[in-house]
Each structure stands twice: as C-alpha cells, then as structure tokens.
Amino acid sequence: MVKAKTPSFIIDVELKGTNRDLLMIDAELEINRVIYNTSLGEYLKREKQMKRTKRYKKFVRISRAIKSQLAKNSNKEKMEYYRDERKNLSEEFKKLREEFGLTEYSMHEYIKEVRNHFHGKVNSIIAQKTATRAWHTFKKKLFGQAKKVIFVKRGEIDSFEGKNNDTGWRFKDGKVISNDTVFALKVKEMDMYLKEAFHLLNSQQIFQYKNKEEETVTDFYRVKYVRILKRVIRGIVRYYAQLVCTGYPPVKRDRKTGQGKYPLGKGPIGIDIGTSSIAVSSTTKVLLKNLAENIKKVEHVQRDIRLYNRKLDRSKRATNPQNFDEAGRIKKGKKQWEFSKNYKKLKSQLKELYRKLALYRKFSHQYEVNRMVMLGDTFYVEEMNFKALQKRAKKTEVSEKTGKYKKKKRFGKTIARRSPAAFVSILSKKVTALGGTFIKVKTSSFKASQYDHKADKCKKKELLERWHRFDDDTKVQRDLYSAFLLMNSDLLGIKSDRVSCLNKFEQFYKFHEEEIEKIENKQEVILNSGIKLKGKRPEECAA
C-alpha cells in the first residue's frame, strides 16, 4: 500500500565528529556503493535471462503488431479492442517480470547476502533503500527511458539514507546517532531559522494540511528519516546530515520585529515562465526578468566554466593525439585515455565551479521567490515539460534557405544554466508553506500565448513573434500578456475570464509600459523578449 504523502522540508546541518567517526561514514558509503552496483548487476542478469525466453519474444511480437494496428486503424471499435489487448499484454509482461524477480522488493531479499559479506556494518533498512535506488535506475532502462545503466566508481557515491527515524542513522535529542556513535550538529548561534526548526521538532508542534481528497488532516512535526551526505567544498571533504521532516518549513523572521520577512500578499498572479526568462503580472505591478541573474557571481562562474572546459579539452588532446583524426574529431571504436596530473587538477577545480554555480543559482531563485510571494496569494503557472525541451530534436531537417542540415540542439544548455524547473519548485513550496494557492495550468487547453481577449479568439504565433498585436494596433510584449491572461484565469484554471481581462487590461497596459520603459532606460538585455535596445546587437535582444 502506498503511503499518503505529507508536506515535507529538509534541515541541512554539518556533522561534528572525530576523524575516526568521519572515516566510518566514508566506509559505509563505500559499502552502499557495492550494494548499489551489485543490485544493478543482478537486475541486468535477470533481464537478460527473461529476454531469452520464448514467452518474452512472443509478447514483443504481439506488442509490435498491436502498435502497428493502432497506427493504421481509425475505426473506433477496433481501436478500443486493440487498446484492451495492449492492457492485457501489459499485465502479462508484469507477471513475467515478477517471475524473474525484476521488481523493487525482490532485490531486498537478494542483498541480504551482500550485507552479510560486510558483517552487517550497514543497517538493513539503509541497504534496502540503496537497493531501491538501484531499482529506480534500472527501471528507466527496463521501460525504455534510458539505453543503459551506469555503475558508480569507487569514491563517487555521495549519499545514503534510511526509511524511518527508528533504526540505523537517526536523529535524537538534537544529535545524529548511528549504533554507539554520536555526532553533534554545527549550528550557528545567530541561525534563527535552524533554531526555530529544531524547536518545532522537539516540541512536536501540530500542523494541518489538505490531502488529495481535499480533506483536512492533522499531524505533528517530526523527523521522517536521516540522509547522510558527503560534499567536497573548496577541495575539503565535509559530511552533512539532511533531516527530512514532516511539516512546513519555518518562516524566516526579522530579528528586530519577529515578524515574517516576506509576508504573503493578496490577489491573483500570472506567471509565464520560459527557458531563460520569467514574466509576472499582478494587480499592483508587472515584471519581466531573466532567470538566475540577480547575483552577478553567476555570470562570472559561467565564464570561468567555459574557460576551464577549453583548458580540459586542450589537455586531453595533447595527451591523447592517437584518439583524434585529422579533422580533430574523436575516432570511433574502443580507445584508451591518459590524463595528466594537471588535467585531474583542472577537473576538480571545474567541479568546484559547478558547485558554486548551483549555489548562486539557488540563492538567485530564492531571492526572486521571496519578493514574488509579496505580490499575491493565488499563483497561476503554465505546465512546462523542461525535460523534453532539453533533448535534441529527433528529425533530421534541411534548411530551405541554406540547403544545409538544421542543428538538432534545442534548449539543453540554457535550461542547465537557468534552471526554470527549480524556480517553479521553490516557488510552489514557498507559496504552499505560507498558506497560498499554487495552480498549474495546462498549456494545451489554456492557450495563453494564442488567445486575444479583445477579439475573443485564438491565433497561432511563430516562436519569433515576441509581441502581441491587437486589431486596434496596440501591441504588448507576448510573455507579459500571457502572464496577464493567466492572472485572469477562471476558478478551475481552464481558460481566461474575458470579463476580468477587459476590466483589468487598462491597468495592466499602464504597468506594461512602465516596465518596458524601465528596461529600455536601464539597458537591460532580457533574453528572447524582442525588446530592442540602443547600442545592442539585434541577436542579443531578439528571440
């Protein structure tokens, strides 16, 4: 039976202990790595055995035939019949997988021997969670979401966790305990957030939340389980405990007044989020900004990453000339690589840069979110599949203008730099914790980028069209207008309320003009906005 999901938050604290105690964590990490790799290897063996059977081959043939028939037929009765057949076949596949032990819990039995090999140094619950982690990796390959699985090299595993706070690594009386070893936690005296979080846990404060059935459930603050994390910061290995807690994170308060620093505002807010920028429309103001650009250090780190990648490439080519052809491309087939000491040093420095970038990007997102929650209490955001936008295009197309093949790359690098999905996640958690409403709107049905509230009709736009023009020649920035339509969504979040749009458009247009003027005066380059600036190249401003 699947457990009911409860609101959760994480307390991240560094562990204090002797060198011997910290080495014990490293040893346990290595044992978990062996358990993970062994579980993956066993899954692959079982899958190979299953694929050899006649039953499996027969099911694959039937599956292909059903897929072919569904693609050809347009008859409703036949389509329903083949869909039912596909469901039945899916059940048969499931039974076959269970026979060969290709399930999550079958591996929990298998790893008992692996755990015994290490004399039970790893708690059984933690070993099971590591096996579950291997199952989630293998499941992607099993269901065609990945081509292969990757085994973890020695020293590269960085975490393990339990399932509850009763056995193994657990939190008790303000300390983390494992068997007879006790780890103190490094908590700064001025860190009021952590102190309030620990107070909620120690006093077992009661809170309420709504489940999937919209029923009000009463629960209390407690630690669900402990996760141990290894981090390399500026070349130094440090160990952290992540306490996964039930409840809502405490509100950050002002030291002088004791009140919440970022109180929730009132009114609806529409947010149109793209791969690199975000447009916001509220009843008091509109915003158009680039994601992850509030902290200037982000730009410097991104530049350093580019330079380090070039250095690594030059070093690799210098030490392995036999692996490259005359055009500088990597040769096909099996190759042996040799790396210099300088290359390894540069790689560790690059890893540190990526850590800094992730940290600065997170701070930037949190900074924006904290100011955004003060604009309203009901947020409407379009659903976006950023994972799909990262993938390269499958079709090979030829450009009509140049006659050359079009590039297959899409938005992978942009999404990696800007992390729009992380921004949405941080915003949704913050709004929910403060008691607001966060609604994800379906892009396909809402059509915020196509709808015209004045003409009351939808019109498709090309990606290059960054401005929406009305019949009276009034034009508005496309992303800001989409945010405005989302702000005026109906109660169900299915479509825009036209009456509300007509009533609020005049005020929105005033805010819109002020925001565009501000961007032009400050000479801010907003990516993919279509706002042209004096002294800037067209490619810097246009989509």
PDB file of C-alpha atoms in Angstrom, residues 110-392:
ATOM      1  CA  TYR A 110      18.937 -10.715  -2.581  1.00  0.00           C
ATOM      2  CA  ILE A 111      21.106  -8.041  -0.881  1.00  0.00           C
ATOM      3  CA  LYS A 112      20.940  -9.827   2.493  1.00  0.00           C
ATOM      4  CA  GLU A 113      23.917 -11.942   1.393  1.00  0.00           C
ATOM      5  CA  VAL A 114      25.823  -8.850   0.239  1.00  0.00           C
ATOM      6  CA  ARG A 115      25.148  -7.181   3.586  1.00  0.00           C
ATOM      7  CA  ASN A 116      26.305 -10.291   5.465  1.00  0.00           C
ATOM      8  CA  HIS A 117      29.541 -10.249   3.445  1.00  0.00           C
ATOM      9  CA  PHE A 118      30.309  -6.904   5.143  1.00  0.00           C
ATOM     10  CA  HIS A 119      29.366  -8.361   8.573  1.00  0.00           C
ATOM     11  CA  GLY A 120      26.206  -6.230   8.848  1.00  0.00           C
ATOM     12  CA  LYS A 121      28.095  -2.925   9.061  1.00  0.00           C
ATOM     13  CA  VAL A 122      25.278  -1.273   7.115  1.00  0.00           C
ATOM     14  CA  ASN A 123      21.804  -1.203   8.642  1.00  0.00           C
ATOM     15  CA  SER A 124      19.276  -3.434   6.833  1.00  0.00           C
ATOM     16  CA  ILE A 125      16.868  -0.537   6.203  1.00  0.00           C
ATOM     17  CA  ILE A 126      19.646   1.573   4.643  1.00  0.00           C
ATOM     18  CA  ALA A 127      20.749  -1.378   2.481  1.00  0.00           C
ATOM     19  CA  GLN A 128      17.152  -1.808   1.267  1.00  0.00           C
ATOM     20  CA  LYS A 129      16.915   1.904   0.404  1.00  0.00           C
ATOM     21  CA  THR A 130      20.152   1.632  -1.601  1.00  0.00           C
ATOM     22  CA  ALA A 131      18.713  -1.374  -3.467  1.00  0.00           C
ATOM     23  CA  THR A 132      15.564   0.681  -4.168  1.00  0.00           C
ATOM     24  CA  ARG A 133      17.821   3.408  -5.555  1.00  0.00           C
ATOM     25  CA  ALA A 134      19.337   0.816  -7.919  1.00  0.00           C
ATOM     26  CA  TRP A 135      15.818  -0.270  -8.940  1.00  0.00           C
ATOM     27  CA  HIS A 136      14.846   3.293  -9.897  1.00  0.00           C
ATOM     28  CA  THR A 137      17.976   3.497 -12.072  1.00  0.00           C
ATOM     29  CA  PHE A 138      17.369   0.118 -13.736  1.00  0.00           C
ATOM     30  CA  LYS A 139      13.641   0.803 -14.205  1.00  0.00           C
ATOM     31  CA  LYS A 140      14.467   3.557 -16.688  1.00  0.00           C
ATOM     32  CA  LYS A 141      16.339   1.063 -18.877  1.00  0.00           C
ATOM     33  CA  LEU A 142      13.674  -1.616 -18.419  1.00  0.00           C
ATOM     34  CA  PHE A 143      10.877   0.672 -19.667  1.00  0.00           C
ATOM     35  CA  GLY A 144      12.880   2.274 -22.480  1.00  0.00           C
ATOM     36  CA  GLN A 145      13.576   5.637 -20.818  1.00  0.00           C
ATOM     37  CA  ALA A 146      17.362   5.036 -20.911  1.00  0.00           C
ATOM     38  CA  LYS A 147      19.679   3.000 -23.125  1.00  0.00           C
ATOM     39  CA  LYS A 148      21.952   1.696 -20.377  1.00  0.00           C
ATOM     40  CA  VAL A 149      22.751   1.905 -16.661  1.00  0.00           C
ATOM     41  CA  ILE A 150      25.960   3.386 -15.281  1.00  0.00           C
ATOM     42  CA  PHE A 151      27.780   1.780 -12.363  1.00  0.00           C
ATOM     43  CA  VAL A 152      29.219   4.059  -9.663  1.00  0.00           C
ATOM     44  CA  LYS A 153      33.019   4.209  -9.469  1.00  0.00           C
ATOM     45  CA  ARG A 154      34.972   3.942  -6.229  1.00  0.00           C
ATOM     46  CA  GLY A 155      34.703   7.108  -4.150  1.00  0.00           C
ATOM     47  CA  GLU A 156      31.968   8.649  -6.304  1.00  0.00           C
ATOM     48  CA  ILE A 157      28.889   7.760  -4.231  1.00  0.00           C
ATOM     49  CA  ASP A 158      27.948  10.727  -2.074  1.00  0.00           C
ATOM     50  CA  SER A 159      24.869   9.780  -0.012  1.00  0.00           C
ATOM     51  CA  PHE A 160      22.802   7.118   1.700  1.00  0.00           C
ATOM     52  CA  GLU A 161      19.583   7.263   3.711  1.00  0.00           C
ATOM     53  CA  GLY A 162      17.127   5.245   5.777  1.00  0.00           C
ATOM     54  CA  LYS A 163      13.366   4.795   5.715  1.00  0.00           C
ATOM     55  CA  ASN A 164      12.459   5.885   9.220  1.00  0.00           C
ATOM     56  CA  ASN A 165      13.888   7.525  12.342  1.00  0.00           C
ATOM     57  CA  ASP A 166      13.784   4.375  14.488  1.00  0.00           C
ATOM     58  CA  THR A 167      16.785   2.322  13.329  1.00  0.00           C
ATOM     59  CA  GLY A 168      20.146   2.913  11.651  1.00  0.00           C
ATOM     60  CA  TRP A 169      21.068   6.582  11.350  1.00  0.00           C
ATOM     61  CA  ARG A 170      18.550   8.575  13.396  1.00  0.00           C
ATOM     62  CA  PHE A 171      18.004  11.982  14.964  1.00  0.00           C
ATOM     63  CA  LYS A 172      17.520  12.109  18.726  1.00  0.00           C
ATOM     64  CA  ASP A 173      17.877  14.882  21.328  1.00  0.00           C
ATOM     65  CA  GLY A 174      19.479  17.320  18.871  1.00  0.00           C
ATOM     66  CA  LYS A 175      22.117  14.810  17.713  1.00  0.00           C
ATOM     67  CA  VAL A 176      22.549  12.220  14.952  1.00  0.00           C
ATOM     68  CA  ILE A 177      23.174   8.688  16.211  1.00  0.00           C
ATOM     69  CA  SER A 178      24.429   5.528  14.475  1.00  0.00           C
ATOM     70  CA  ASN A 179      24.829   2.448  16.708  1.00  0.00           C
ATOM     71  CA  ASP A 180      27.002   3.747  19.582  1.00  0.00           C
ATOM     72  CA  THR A 181      28.470   6.694  17.677  1.00  0.00           C
ATOM     73  CA  VAL A 182      27.033  10.146  18.379  1.00  0.00           C
ATOM     74  CA  PHE A 183      27.508  13.115  16.026  1.00  0.00           C
ATOM     75  CA  ALA A 184      26.893  16.669  17.189  1.00  0.00           C
ATOM     76  CA  LEU A 185      25.496  19.225  14.736  1.00  0.00           C
ATOM     77  CA  LYS A 186      27.166  22.508  13.788  1.00  0.00           C
ATOM     78  CA  VAL A 187      24.502  25.158  14.407  1.00  0.00           C
ATOM     79  CA  LYS A 188      25.467  28.834  14.412  1.00  0.00           C
ATOM     80  CA  GLU A 189      24.255  30.910  17.342  1.00  0.00           C
ATOM     81  CA  MET A 190      22.664  33.548  15.071  1.00  0.00           C
ATOM     82  CA  ASP A 191      20.909  30.996  12.825  1.00  0.00           C
ATOM     83  CA  MET A 192      17.329  31.669  13.941  1.00  0.00           C
ATOM     84  CA  TYR A 193      15.851  29.562  11.123  1.00  0.00           C
ATOM     85  CA  LEU A 194      17.538  26.341  12.329  1.00  0.00           C
ATOM     86  CA  LYS A 195      16.732  27.094  15.961  1.00  0.00           C
ATOM     87  CA  GLU A 196      13.047  27.542  15.149  1.00  0.00           C
ATOM     88  CA  ALA A 197      13.046  24.357  13.043  1.00  0.00           C
ATOM     89  CA  PHE A 198      14.554  22.336  15.918  1.00  0.00           C
ATOM     90  CA  HIS A 199      12.034  23.887  18.324  1.00  0.00           C
ATOM     91  CA  LEU A 200       9.150  22.690  16.120  1.00  0.00           C
ATOM     92  CA  LEU A 201      10.634  19.167  16.086  1.00  0.00           C
ATOM     93  CA  ASN A 202      11.461  18.957  19.799  1.00  0.00           C
ATOM     94  CA  SER A 203       8.056  20.295  20.909  1.00  0.00           C
ATOM     95  CA  GLN A 204       6.242  18.198  18.247  1.00  0.00           C
ATOM     96  CA  GLN A 205       4.121  21.139  17.146  1.00  0.00           C
ATOM     97  CA  ILE A 206       0.817  20.250  15.449  1.00  0.00           C
ATOM     98  CA  PHE A 207       0.028  21.429  11.896  1.00  0.00           C
ATOM     99  CA  GLN A 208      -2.737  20.862   9.353  1.00  0.00           C
ATOM    100  CA  TYR A 209      -2.717  20.179   5.626  1.00  0.00           C
ATOM    101  CA  LYS A 210      -5.089  19.026   2.887  1.00  0.00           C
ATOM    102  CA  ASN A 211      -4.644  15.615   1.266  1.00  0.00           C
ATOM    103  CA  LYS A 212      -5.502  14.610  -2.321  1.00  0.00           C
ATOM    104  CA  GLU A 213      -9.182  14.206  -1.392  1.00  0.00           C
ATOM    105  CA  GLU A 214      -9.170  17.830  -0.092  1.00  0.00           C
ATOM    106  CA  GLU A 215      -9.708  16.565   3.474  1.00  0.00           C
ATOM    107  CA  THR A 216      -8.052  18.435   6.363  1.00  0.00           C
ATOM    108  CA  VAL A 217      -5.502  16.199   8.111  1.00  0.00           C
ATOM    109  CA  THR A 218      -3.834  16.963  11.457  1.00  0.00           C
ATOM    110  CA  ASP A 219      -0.231  15.847  12.009  1.00  0.00           C
ATOM    111  CA  PHE A 220       2.796  16.860  14.095  1.00  0.00           C
ATOM    112  CA  TYR A 221       6.377  17.922  13.287  1.00  0.00           C
ATOM    113  CA  ARG A 222       8.836  15.029  13.337  1.00  0.00           C
ATOM    114  CA  VAL A 223      11.876  13.647  11.500  1.00  0.00           C
ATOM    115  CA  LYS A 224      10.903  11.093   8.866  1.00  0.00           C
ATOM    116  CA  TYR A 225      14.417   9.816   8.188  1.00  0.00           C
ATOM    117  CA  VAL A 226      18.056  10.950   8.073  1.00  0.00           C
ATOM    118  CA  ARG A 227      20.144  11.251   4.923  1.00  0.00           C
ATOM    119  CA  ILE A 228      23.944  11.361   5.185  1.00  0.00           C
ATOM    120  CA  LEU A 229      25.676  13.454   2.538  1.00  0.00           C
ATOM    121  CA  LYS A 230      29.318  13.814   1.528  1.00  0.00           C
ATOM    122  CA  ARG A 231      30.354  17.114  -0.061  1.00  0.00           C
ATOM    123  CA  VAL A 232      33.673  18.369  -1.380  1.00  0.00           C
ATOM    124  CA  ILE A 233      33.850  22.128  -0.730  1.00  0.00           C
ATOM    125  CA  ARG A 234      36.981  24.000  -1.878  1.00  0.00           C
ATOM    126  CA  GLY A 235      38.830  20.669  -2.001  1.00  0.00           C
ATOM    127  CA  ILE A 236      37.891  19.710   1.589  1.00  0.00           C
ATOM    128  CA  VAL A 237      35.609  16.728   2.288  1.00  0.00           C
ATOM    129  CA  ARG A 238      32.750  17.576   4.675  1.00  0.00           C
ATOM    130  CA  TYR A 239      29.860  15.456   5.920  1.00  0.00           C
ATOM    131  CA  TYR A 240      26.280  16.643   6.385  1.00  0.00           C
ATOM    132  CA  ALA A 241      23.064  15.273   7.826  1.00  0.00           C
ATOM    133  CA  GLN A 242      19.866  16.091   5.974  1.00  0.00           C
ATOM    134  CA  LEU A 243      16.895  15.691   8.290  1.00  0.00           C
ATOM    135  CA  VAL A 244      13.808  15.049   6.169  1.00  0.00           C
ATOM    136  CA  CYS A 245      10.979  16.396   8.341  1.00  0.00           C
ATOM    137  CA  THR A 246       7.185  16.265   8.230  1.00  0.00           C
ATOM    138  CA  GLY A 247       5.543  19.693   8.195  1.00  0.00           C
ATOM    139  CA  TYR A 248       6.088  23.120   6.670  1.00  0.00           C
ATOM    140  CA  PRO A 249       9.436  24.927   6.883  1.00  0.00           C
ATOM    141  CA  PRO A 250       9.556  27.754   9.447  1.00  0.00           C
ATOM    142  CA  VAL A 251       9.077  31.286   8.174  1.00  0.00           C
ATOM    143  CA  LYS A 252      12.202  33.452   8.102  1.00  0.00           C
ATOM    144  CA  ARG A 253      11.645  36.282  10.571  1.00  0.00           C
ATOM    145  CA  ASP A 254      13.036  39.752  11.014  1.00  0.00           C
ATOM    146  CA  ARG A 255      15.404  39.867  14.026  1.00  0.00           C
ATOM    147  CA  LYS A 256      14.053  43.190  15.281  1.00  0.00           C
ATOM    148  CA  THR A 257      10.298  42.771  14.841  1.00  0.00           C
ATOM    149  CA  GLY A 258       9.997  38.967  14.948  1.00  0.00           C
ATOM    150  CA  GLN A 259       7.538  39.155  12.038  1.00  0.00           C
ATOM    151  CA  GLY A 260       7.856  37.208   8.806  1.00  0.00           C
ATOM    152  CA  LYS A 261      10.328  38.838   6.417  1.00  0.00           C
ATOM    153  CA  TYR A 262       8.303  38.032   3.314  1.00  0.00           C
ATOM    154  CA  PRO A 263       4.558  38.022   4.090  1.00  0.00           C
ATOM    155  CA  LEU A 264       2.100  36.634   1.539  1.00  0.00           C
ATOM    156  CA  GLY A 265       0.319  39.308  -0.495  1.00  0.00           C
ATOM    157  CA  LYS A 266      -3.267  39.326  -1.724  1.00  0.00           C
ATOM    158  CA  GLY A 267      -4.701  38.801  -5.186  1.00  0.00           C
ATOM    159  CA  PRO A 268      -4.037  36.620  -8.253  1.00  0.00           C
ATOM    160  CA  ILE A 269      -0.667  36.414 -10.015  1.00  0.00           C
ATOM    161  CA  GLY A 270       0.025  35.048 -13.500  1.00  0.00           C
ATOM    162  CA  ILE A 271       3.485  33.690 -14.282  1.00  0.00           C
ATOM    163  CA  ASP A 272       4.704  32.861 -17.779  1.00  0.00           C
ATOM    164  CA  ILE A 273       7.998  31.026 -17.406  1.00  0.00           C
ATOM    165  CA  GLY A 274      10.331  30.327 -20.298  1.00  0.00           C
ATOM    166  CA  THR A 275      13.679  28.593 -20.639  1.00  0.00           C
ATOM    167  CA  SER A 276      15.669  31.735 -19.736  1.00  0.00           C
ATOM    168  CA  SER A 277      13.232  34.445 -18.584  1.00  0.00           C
ATOM    169  CA  ILE A 278      10.111  34.944 -16.493  1.00  0.00           C
ATOM    170  CA  ALA A 279       7.141  37.286 -16.930  1.00  0.00           C
ATOM    171  CA  VAL A 280       4.930  38.179 -13.946  1.00  0.00           C
ATOM    172  CA  SER A 281       1.595  40.004 -13.885  1.00  0.00           C
ATOM    173  CA  SER A 282      -0.147  41.040 -10.660  1.00  0.00           C
ATOM    174  CA  THR A 283      -2.734  43.631  -9.608  1.00  0.00           C
ATOM    175  CA  THR A 284      -0.003  46.039  -8.457  1.00  0.00           C
ATOM    176  CA  LYS A 285       2.855  45.623 -10.973  1.00  0.00           C
ATOM    177  CA  VAL A 286       4.309  43.556 -13.829  1.00  0.00           C
ATOM    178  CA  LEU A 287       7.846  42.155 -14.102  1.00  0.00           C
ATOM    179  CA  LEU A 288       9.965  40.814 -16.949  1.00  0.00           C
ATOM    180  CA  LYS A 289      13.309  39.358 -15.863  1.00  0.00           C
ATOM    181  CA  ASN A 290      15.989  36.859 -16.776  1.00  0.00           C
ATOM    182  CA  LEU A 291      16.229  33.825 -14.525  1.00  0.00           C
ATOM    183  CA  ALA A 292      19.278  33.418 -12.243  1.00  0.00           C
ATOM    184  CA  GLU A 293      20.753  36.859 -12.890  1.00  0.00           C
ATOM    185  CA  ASN A 294      20.250  38.716  -9.608  1.00  0.00           C
ATOM    186  CA  ILE A 295      23.628  37.626  -8.351  1.00  0.00           C
ATOM    187  CA  LYS A 296      26.485  38.888 -10.575  1.00  0.00           C
ATOM    188  CA  LYS A 297      28.688  35.991  -9.484  1.00  0.00           C
ATOM    189  CA  VAL A 298      26.561  33.675 -11.659  1.00  0.00           C
ATOM    190  CA  GLU A 299      27.867  35.322 -14.838  1.00  0.00           C
ATOM    191  CA  HIS A 300      31.500  35.196 -13.651  1.00  0.00           C
ATOM    192  CA  VAL A 301      31.261  31.498 -12.740  1.00  0.00           C
ATOM    193  CA  GLN A 302      29.636  30.656 -16.094  1.00  0.00           C
ATOM    194  CA  ARG A 303      32.510  32.408 -17.881  1.00  0.00           C
ATOM    195  CA  ASP A 304      35.110  30.504 -15.795  1.00  0.00           C
ATOM    196  CA  ILE A 305      33.371  27.202 -16.588  1.00  0.00           C
ATOM    197  CA  ARG A 306      33.666  27.887 -20.323  1.00  0.00           C
ATOM    198  CA  LEU A 307      37.397  28.662 -19.958  1.00  0.00           C
ATOM    199  CA  TYR A 308      38.065  25.562 -17.839  1.00  0.00           C
ATOM    200  CA  ASN A 309      36.260  23.324 -20.345  1.00  0.00           C
ATOM    201  CA  ARG A 310      38.537  24.656 -23.095  1.00  0.00           C
ATOM    202  CA  LYS A 311      41.636  24.023 -20.951  1.00  0.00           C
ATOM    203  CA  LEU A 312      40.496  20.450 -20.276  1.00  0.00           C
ATOM    204  CA  ASP A 313      39.871  19.835 -23.967  1.00  0.00           C
ATOM    205  CA  ARG A 314      43.347  21.125 -24.930  1.00  0.00           C
ATOM    206  CA  SER A 315      44.979  18.972 -22.252  1.00  0.00           C
ATOM    207  CA  LYS A 316      43.054  15.857 -23.329  1.00  0.00           C
ATOM    208  CA  ARG A 317      44.018  16.364 -26.976  1.00  0.00           C
ATOM    209  CA  ALA A 318      47.693  16.926 -26.081  1.00  0.00           C
ATOM    210  CA  THR A 319      47.967  13.702 -24.042  1.00  0.00           C
ATOM    211  CA  ASN A 320      45.821  11.529 -26.377  1.00  0.00           C
ATOM    212  CA  PRO A 321      46.610  12.550 -30.006  1.00  0.00           C
ATOM    213  CA  GLN A 322      46.081   8.960 -31.197  1.00  0.00           C
ATOM    214  CA  ASN A 323      42.340   9.166 -30.335  1.00  0.00           C
ATOM    215  CA  PHE A 324      41.615  12.066 -32.737  1.00  0.00           C
ATOM    216  CA  ASP A 325      41.503  12.144 -36.531  1.00  0.00           C
ATOM    217  CA  GLU A 326      42.958  14.862 -38.811  1.00  0.00           C
ATOM    218  CA  ALA A 327      39.790  16.979 -38.506  1.00  0.00           C
ATOM    219  CA  GLY A 328      40.066  16.921 -34.688  1.00  0.00           C
ATOM    220  CA  ARG A 329      37.133  14.551 -34.187  1.00  0.00           C
ATOM    221  CA  ILE A 330      37.205  11.612 -31.760  1.00  0.00           C
ATOM    222  CA  LYS A 331      37.800   8.322 -33.577  1.00  0.00           C
ATOM    223  CA  LYS A 332      35.214   5.560 -33.413  1.00  0.00           C
ATOM    224  CA  GLY A 333      35.811   2.305 -31.544  1.00  0.00           C
ATOM    225  CA  LYS A 334      37.465   1.365 -28.294  1.00  0.00           C
ATOM    226  CA  LYS A 335      40.071   3.831 -27.022  1.00  0.00           C
ATOM    227  CA  GLN A 336      42.453   4.170 -24.123  1.00  0.00           C
ATOM    228  CA  TRP A 337      42.688   7.578 -22.493  1.00  0.00           C
ATOM    229  CA  GLU A 338      45.538   9.008 -20.452  1.00  0.00           C
ATOM    230  CA  PHE A 339      45.163  12.150 -18.360  1.00  0.00           C
ATOM    231  CA  SER A 340      47.888  14.333 -16.903  1.00  0.00           C
ATOM    232  CA  LYS A 341      48.085  15.495 -13.299  1.00  0.00           C
ATOM    233  CA  ASN A 342      47.205  18.986 -14.469  1.00  0.00           C
ATOM    234  CA  TYR A 343      44.067  17.634 -16.167  1.00  0.00           C
ATOM    235  CA  LYS A 344      42.908  15.977 -12.931  1.00  0.00           C
ATOM    236  CA  LYS A 345      43.607  19.184 -11.003  1.00  0.00           C
ATOM    237  CA  LEU A 346      41.614  21.248 -13.528  1.00  0.00           C
ATOM    238  CA  LYS A 347      38.735  18.760 -13.360  1.00  0.00           C
ATOM    239  CA  SER A 348      38.479  19.075  -9.568  1.00  0.00           C
ATOM    240  CA  GLN A 349      38.510  22.886  -9.921  1.00  0.00           C
ATOM    241  CA  LEU A 350      35.760  22.669 -12.550  1.00  0.00           C
ATOM    242  CA  LYS A 351      33.680  20.540 -10.185  1.00  0.00           C
ATOM    243  CA  GLU A 352      34.027  23.248  -7.541  1.00  0.00           C
ATOM    244  CA  LEU A 353      32.853  25.859 -10.069  1.00  0.00           C
ATOM    245  CA  TYR A 354      29.744  23.816 -10.855  1.00  0.00           C
ATOM    246  CA  ARG A 355      29.021  23.561  -7.113  1.00  0.00           C
ATOM    247  CA  LYS A 356      29.300  27.345  -6.770  1.00  0.00           C
ATOM    248  CA  LEU A 357      27.092  27.901  -9.815  1.00  0.00           C
ATOM    249  CA  ALA A 358      24.353  25.670  -8.390  1.00  0.00           C
ATOM    250  CA  LEU A 359      24.560  27.509  -5.057  1.00  0.00           C
ATOM    251  CA  TYR A 360      24.452  31.010  -6.583  1.00  0.00           C
ATOM    252  CA  ARG A 361      21.604  29.976  -8.900  1.00  0.00           C
ATOM    253  CA  LYS A 362      19.613  28.683  -5.947  1.00  0.00           C
ATOM    254  CA  PHE A 363      20.193  31.912  -3.994  1.00  0.00           C
ATOM    255  CA  SER A 364      19.063  33.904  -7.030  1.00  0.00           C
ATOM    256  CA  HIS A 365      15.854  31.873  -7.336  1.00  0.00           C
ATOM    257  CA  GLN A 366      15.127  32.223  -3.620  1.00  0.00           C
ATOM    258  CA  TYR A 367      15.726  35.984  -3.789  1.00  0.00           C
ATOM    259  CA  GLU A 368      13.170  36.348  -6.609  1.00  0.00           C
ATOM    260  CA  VAL A 369      10.643  33.993  -4.969  1.00  0.00           C
ATOM    261  CA  ASN A 370      10.784  35.874  -1.638  1.00  0.00           C
ATOM    262  CA  ARG A 371       9.827  39.106  -3.368  1.00  0.00           C
ATOM    263  CA  MET A 372       7.265  37.478  -5.632  1.00  0.00           C
ATOM    264  CA  VAL A 373       5.167  35.995  -2.802  1.00  0.00           C
ATOM    265  CA  MET A 374       4.520  39.530  -1.516  1.00  0.00           C
ATOM    266  CA  LEU A 375       2.610  40.374  -4.718  1.00  0.00           C
ATOM    267  CA  GLY A 376      -0.301  37.950  -4.239  1.00  0.00           C
ATOM    268  CA  ASP A 377      -1.633  34.716  -2.753  1.00  0.00           C
ATOM    269  CA  THR A 378      -3.004  32.798  -5.786  1.00  0.00           C
ATOM    270  CA  PHE A 379      -0.415  31.839  -8.389  1.00  0.00           C
ATOM    271  CA  TYR A 380      -1.214  30.550 -11.894  1.00  0.00           C
ATOM    272  CA  VAL A 381       1.691  28.941 -13.777  1.00  0.00           C
ATOM    273  CA  GLU A 382       1.661  27.088 -17.095  1.00  0.00           C
ATOM    274  CA  GLU A 383       2.842  23.472 -17.028  1.00  0.00           C
ATOM    275  CA  MET A 384       6.122  23.076 -18.914  1.00  0.00           C
ATOM    276  CA  ASN A 385       7.987  19.862 -19.734  1.00  0.00           C
ATOM    277  CA  PHE A 386      11.515  21.244 -19.431  1.00  0.00           C
ATOM    278  CA  LYS A 387      12.978  17.736 -19.606  1.00  0.00           C
ATOM    279  CA  ALA A 388      11.600  17.338 -23.129  1.00  0.00           C
ATOM    280  CA  LEU A 389      12.947  20.763 -24.161  1.00  0.00           C
ATOM    281  CA  GLN A 390      16.462  19.684 -23.141  1.00  0.00           C
ATOM    282  CA  LYS A 391      16.519  16.766 -25.593  1.00  0.00           C
ATOM    283  CA  ARG A 392      17.892  17.105 -29.094  1.00  0.00           C
TER     284      ARG A 392
END
